[in-house]
Each structure stands twice: as structure tokens, then as C-alpha cells.
Coordinates of C-alpha atoms in Angstrom, one line a residue:
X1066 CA 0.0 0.0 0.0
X1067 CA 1.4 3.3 -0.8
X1068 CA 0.1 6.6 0.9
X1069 CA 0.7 10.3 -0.2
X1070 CA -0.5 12.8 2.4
X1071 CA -1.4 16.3 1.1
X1072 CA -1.9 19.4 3.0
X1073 CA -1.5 23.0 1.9
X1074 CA 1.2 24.1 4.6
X1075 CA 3.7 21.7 6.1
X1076 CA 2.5 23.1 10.1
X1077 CA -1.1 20.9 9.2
X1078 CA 1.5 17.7 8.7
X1079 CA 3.4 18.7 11.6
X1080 CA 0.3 19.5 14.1
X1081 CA -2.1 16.7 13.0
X1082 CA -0.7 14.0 11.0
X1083 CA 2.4 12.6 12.0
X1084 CA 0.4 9.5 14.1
X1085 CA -1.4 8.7 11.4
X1086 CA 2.2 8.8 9.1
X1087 CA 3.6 6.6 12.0
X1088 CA 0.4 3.8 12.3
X1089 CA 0.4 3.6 8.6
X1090 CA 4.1 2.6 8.3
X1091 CA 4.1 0.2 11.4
X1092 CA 1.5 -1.7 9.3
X1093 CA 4.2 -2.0 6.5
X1094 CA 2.9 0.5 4.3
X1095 CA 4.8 3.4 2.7
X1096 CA 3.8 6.7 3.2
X1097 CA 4.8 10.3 1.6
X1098 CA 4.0 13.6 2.0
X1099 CA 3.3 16.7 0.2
X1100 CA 3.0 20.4 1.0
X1101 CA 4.4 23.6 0.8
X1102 CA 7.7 24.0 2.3
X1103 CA 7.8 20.5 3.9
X1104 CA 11.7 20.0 3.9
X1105 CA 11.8 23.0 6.8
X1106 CA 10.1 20.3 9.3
X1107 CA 12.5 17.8 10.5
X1108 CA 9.7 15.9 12.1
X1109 CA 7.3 15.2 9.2
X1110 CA 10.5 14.3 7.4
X1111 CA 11.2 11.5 9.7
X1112 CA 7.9 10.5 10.2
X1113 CA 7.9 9.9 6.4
X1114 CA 9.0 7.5 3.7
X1115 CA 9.8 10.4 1.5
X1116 CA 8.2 14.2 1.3
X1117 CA 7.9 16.2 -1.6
X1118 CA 7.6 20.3 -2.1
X1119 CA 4.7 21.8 -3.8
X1120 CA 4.2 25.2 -4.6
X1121 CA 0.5 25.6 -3.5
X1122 CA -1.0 28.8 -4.9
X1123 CA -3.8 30.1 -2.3
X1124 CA -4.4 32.9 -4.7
X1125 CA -7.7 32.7 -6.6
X1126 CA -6.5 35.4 -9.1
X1127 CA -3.2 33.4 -10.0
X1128 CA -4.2 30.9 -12.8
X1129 CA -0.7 29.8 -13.4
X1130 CA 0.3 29.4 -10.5
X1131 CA -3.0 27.4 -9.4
X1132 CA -2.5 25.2 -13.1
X1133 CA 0.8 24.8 -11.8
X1134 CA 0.1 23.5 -9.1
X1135 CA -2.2 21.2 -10.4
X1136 CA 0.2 19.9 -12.7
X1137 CA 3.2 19.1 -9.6
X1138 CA 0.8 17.2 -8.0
X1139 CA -0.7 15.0 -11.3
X1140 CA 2.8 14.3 -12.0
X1141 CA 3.9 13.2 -8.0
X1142 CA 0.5 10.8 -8.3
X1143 CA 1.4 9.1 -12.2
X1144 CA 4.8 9.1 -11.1
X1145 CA 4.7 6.7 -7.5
X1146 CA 1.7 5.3 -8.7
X1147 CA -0.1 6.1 -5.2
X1148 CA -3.2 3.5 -3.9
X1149 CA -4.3 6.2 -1.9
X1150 CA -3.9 9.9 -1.7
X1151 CA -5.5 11.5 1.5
X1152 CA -5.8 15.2 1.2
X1153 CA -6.6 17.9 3.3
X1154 CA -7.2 21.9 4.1
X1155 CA -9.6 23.5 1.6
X1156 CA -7.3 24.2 -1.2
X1157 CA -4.4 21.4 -1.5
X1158 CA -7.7 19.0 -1.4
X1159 CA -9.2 21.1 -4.3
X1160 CA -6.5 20.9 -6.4
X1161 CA -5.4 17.8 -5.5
X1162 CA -8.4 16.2 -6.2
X1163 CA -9.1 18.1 -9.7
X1164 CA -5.0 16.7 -10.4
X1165 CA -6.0 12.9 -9.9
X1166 CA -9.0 13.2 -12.4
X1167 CA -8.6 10.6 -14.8
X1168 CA -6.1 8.8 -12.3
X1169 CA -8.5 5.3 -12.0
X1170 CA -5.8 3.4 -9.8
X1171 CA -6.0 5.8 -7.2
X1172 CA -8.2 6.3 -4.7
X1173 CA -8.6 10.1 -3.2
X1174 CA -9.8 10.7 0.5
X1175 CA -10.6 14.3 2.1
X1176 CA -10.8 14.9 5.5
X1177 CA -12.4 18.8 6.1
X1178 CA -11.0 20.1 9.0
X1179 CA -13.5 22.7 9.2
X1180 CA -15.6 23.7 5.6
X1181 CA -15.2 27.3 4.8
X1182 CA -18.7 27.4 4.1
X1183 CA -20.0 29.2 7.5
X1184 CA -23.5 31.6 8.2
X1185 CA -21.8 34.7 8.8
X1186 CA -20.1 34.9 5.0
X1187 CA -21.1 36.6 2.4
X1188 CA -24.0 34.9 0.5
X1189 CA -21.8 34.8 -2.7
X1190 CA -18.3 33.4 -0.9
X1191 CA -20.5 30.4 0.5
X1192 CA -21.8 30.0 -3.2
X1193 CA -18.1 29.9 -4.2
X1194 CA -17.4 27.4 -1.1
X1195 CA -20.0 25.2 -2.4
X1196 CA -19.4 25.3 -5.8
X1197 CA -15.9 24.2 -5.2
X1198 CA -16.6 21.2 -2.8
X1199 CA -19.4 19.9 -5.4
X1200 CA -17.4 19.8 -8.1
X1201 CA -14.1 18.4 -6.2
X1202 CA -16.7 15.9 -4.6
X1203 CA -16.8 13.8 -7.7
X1204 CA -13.2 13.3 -7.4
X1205 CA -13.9 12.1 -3.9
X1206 CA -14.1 8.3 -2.7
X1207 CA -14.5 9.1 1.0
X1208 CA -15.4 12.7 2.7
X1209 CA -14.5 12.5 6.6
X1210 CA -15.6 15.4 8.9
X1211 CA -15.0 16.3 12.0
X1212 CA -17.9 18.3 13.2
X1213 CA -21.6 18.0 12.9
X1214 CA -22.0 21.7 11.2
X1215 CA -19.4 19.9 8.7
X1216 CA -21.7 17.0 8.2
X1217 CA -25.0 18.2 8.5
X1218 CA -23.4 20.4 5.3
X1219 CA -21.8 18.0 3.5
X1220 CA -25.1 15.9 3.7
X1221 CA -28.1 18.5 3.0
X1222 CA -26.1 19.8 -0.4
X1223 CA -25.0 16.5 -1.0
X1224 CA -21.6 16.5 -1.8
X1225 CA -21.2 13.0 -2.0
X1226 CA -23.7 10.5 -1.2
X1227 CA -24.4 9.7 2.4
X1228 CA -22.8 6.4 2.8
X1229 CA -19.3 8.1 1.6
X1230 CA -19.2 10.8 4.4
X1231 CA -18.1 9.4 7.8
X1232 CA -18.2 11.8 11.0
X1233 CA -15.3 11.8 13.1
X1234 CA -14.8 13.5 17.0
X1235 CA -12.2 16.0 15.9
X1236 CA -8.4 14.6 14.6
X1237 CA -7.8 12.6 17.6
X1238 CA -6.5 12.6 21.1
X1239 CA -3.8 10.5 23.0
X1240 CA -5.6 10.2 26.3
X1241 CA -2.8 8.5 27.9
X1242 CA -0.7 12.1 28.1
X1243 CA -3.3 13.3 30.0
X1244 CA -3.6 10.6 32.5
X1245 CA -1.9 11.1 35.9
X1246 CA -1.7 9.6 39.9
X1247 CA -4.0 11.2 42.7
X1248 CA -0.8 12.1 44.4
X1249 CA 0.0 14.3 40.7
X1250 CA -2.8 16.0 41.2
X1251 CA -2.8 16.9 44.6
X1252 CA 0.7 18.4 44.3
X1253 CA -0.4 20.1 41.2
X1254 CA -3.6 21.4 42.8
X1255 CA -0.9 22.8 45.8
X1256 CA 1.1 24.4 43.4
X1257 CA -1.8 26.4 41.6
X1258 CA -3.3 27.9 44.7
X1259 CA -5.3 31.2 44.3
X1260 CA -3.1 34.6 45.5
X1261 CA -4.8 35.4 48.3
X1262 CA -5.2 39.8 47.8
X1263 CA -6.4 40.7 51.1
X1264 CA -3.6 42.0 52.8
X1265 CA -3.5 45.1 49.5
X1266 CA -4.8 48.0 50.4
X1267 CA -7.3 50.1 47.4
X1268 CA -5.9 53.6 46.4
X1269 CA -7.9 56.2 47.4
X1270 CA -10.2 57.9 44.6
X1271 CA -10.4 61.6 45.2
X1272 CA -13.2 63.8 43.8
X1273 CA -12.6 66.4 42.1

């Protein structure tokens, strides 16, 4: 099984997706990554079997620069023949997913962290928002969400049928760093003690 991971920035990698990079590969499989600037973090690096740079444009206005875009990511996909690419952030899983059109062999999964579709836009930036994840939709094998705005959404304009759109509670948490002894939290609890203020003494106001 090979795996290319695809986020606009390299920080999404860094914050969110180096587990997943890490439970992927102890199962054997290999696993890349994509985004802009990626060789600045050490960590993804390692986390992955190999990590590749792309340009991402996040200017609507810039057609070239989107195309091109477009076109680094078609040729990463046709070159390592990816099973699976799993995109996300709005606009490296737009382009990403309008670069595998035509690619068969490879199935494309987008995890939203958050839609930009939201009540308080502008009426015609939510018609852009939609228009966008429609379209990209039928370029999509599997929509996962992490929030039920996101899903209730995704579902009532229908962009993908229901039984390929799974809700998710958030990215994911490792409970067991947050786990601690009674004594831990007793010492803690010491430690964070309110400043008791009544020994200060109020200025004085004087009227004018």
C-alpha cells in the first residue's frame, strides 16, 4: 500500500498527522508527503518515507500558479503510482483532487478540518465554497468530517452520497498524556493555589 498525504502548509502535517504517518508505516505501508515548504520540518521528514515540495497557490486570481500547481501534484501521483492519496485543508484537497481526475488506480480521501462554508459569510463566498466542494466531490471516494455543522453540510447539499461521508470526533487525542496519579494532582492542585489579595490596600479615589 502506498500513501501520499497532502496538506497545503507543512505546520497541518506537523500538528495533526504525523500519528497517522507513524500507524500507517508500522502496518508495512509506505507513506509520503506533500505540502508547501515541507523540507523546513525535520519531524514530518522523519515520520515519512519520503516528502515532496509543492508550490501551493492560495491565490484565486493566480491561474498559473493554481495550473501549476495542479500539474506538480498529477505528475507526483502518475509518477509513484499512489493507492491512496489523502488530502486535506480546503485548497491542496481542491487541487489535489481536480489533479487525480482521470487517475483510476488511485483512490482520493478528504478529511475537512473545518468547511469554509460558515453563516456569517457573504451569500456569494458560500456559493463559491459550495461550488468548489461539489465539483471536487466527484473526485472524492471518501469525505470525513470532523464536526456535525461539517456534516449536516456535506449531507443536505449532497456533496457526496451519504454512505461516503463518515463523522469523526475531531483529529484525535492520545488520552494516555493526559492521565496522571491522585498524588500528581494533589501536588499540582498545591502548586496552583489562588493569590490570596487581602492583605492590599485600594488607592484612594479623590473627587474632584
Amino acid at each position: 500500500m502506498k500513501i501520499l498525504q497532502v496538506t497545503t502548509v507543512a505546520t497541518t502535517l506537523n500538528a495533526f498527522l504525523l500519528p497517522y504517518a507513524k500507524a500507517f508505516k508500522a502496518l508495512g505501508w509506505q507513506v509520503d508527503a506533500a505540502a508547501e515548504s515541507v523540507n523546513d520540518f525535520p519531524g514530518v521528514i522523519a515520520a515519512h518515507d519520503n516528502v515532496y515540495n509543492i508550490d501551493f497557490c492560495r491565490n484565486p486570481l493566480k491561474a498559473k500558479r493554481l495550473l501549476a500547481s495542479v500539474v506538480q501534484v498529477r505528475r507526483l501521483i502518475k509518477r509513484n503510482d499512489y493507492d491512496v492519496v489523502h488530502v486535506h485543508t480546503p485548497i491542496a484537497a481542491f487541487l489535489t483532487r481536480l489533479a487525480a481526475v482521470g487517475l483510476t488506480k488511485t483512490k482520493v480521501f478528504y478529511t475537512a478540518h473545518g468547511f469554509h462554508y460558515i453563516n456569517t459569510n457573504p451569500k456569494w463566498k458560500n456559493a463559491l465554497f459550495y461550488v468548489a466542494e461539489k465539483v471536487a466531490g466527484y473526485k472524492t471516494d471518501h469525505l470525513f468530517v470532523i464536526n456535525q455543522d461539517d456534516y449536516k453540510f456535506a449531507v443536505e447539499k449532497k456533496i457526496l452520497p451519504e454512505n461516503k461521508i463518515t463523522l469523526i470526533h475531531g483529529i484525535g487525542v492520545d488520552l494516555t498524556r493526559y492521565q496522571m496519579n491522585e498524588q500528581a494532582r494533589v501536588d499540582i492542585r498545591k502548586q496552583l493555589q489562588p493569590v490570596s489579595y487581602t492583605h492590599l490596600t485600594l488607592p484612594t479615589i479623590r473627587r474632584a
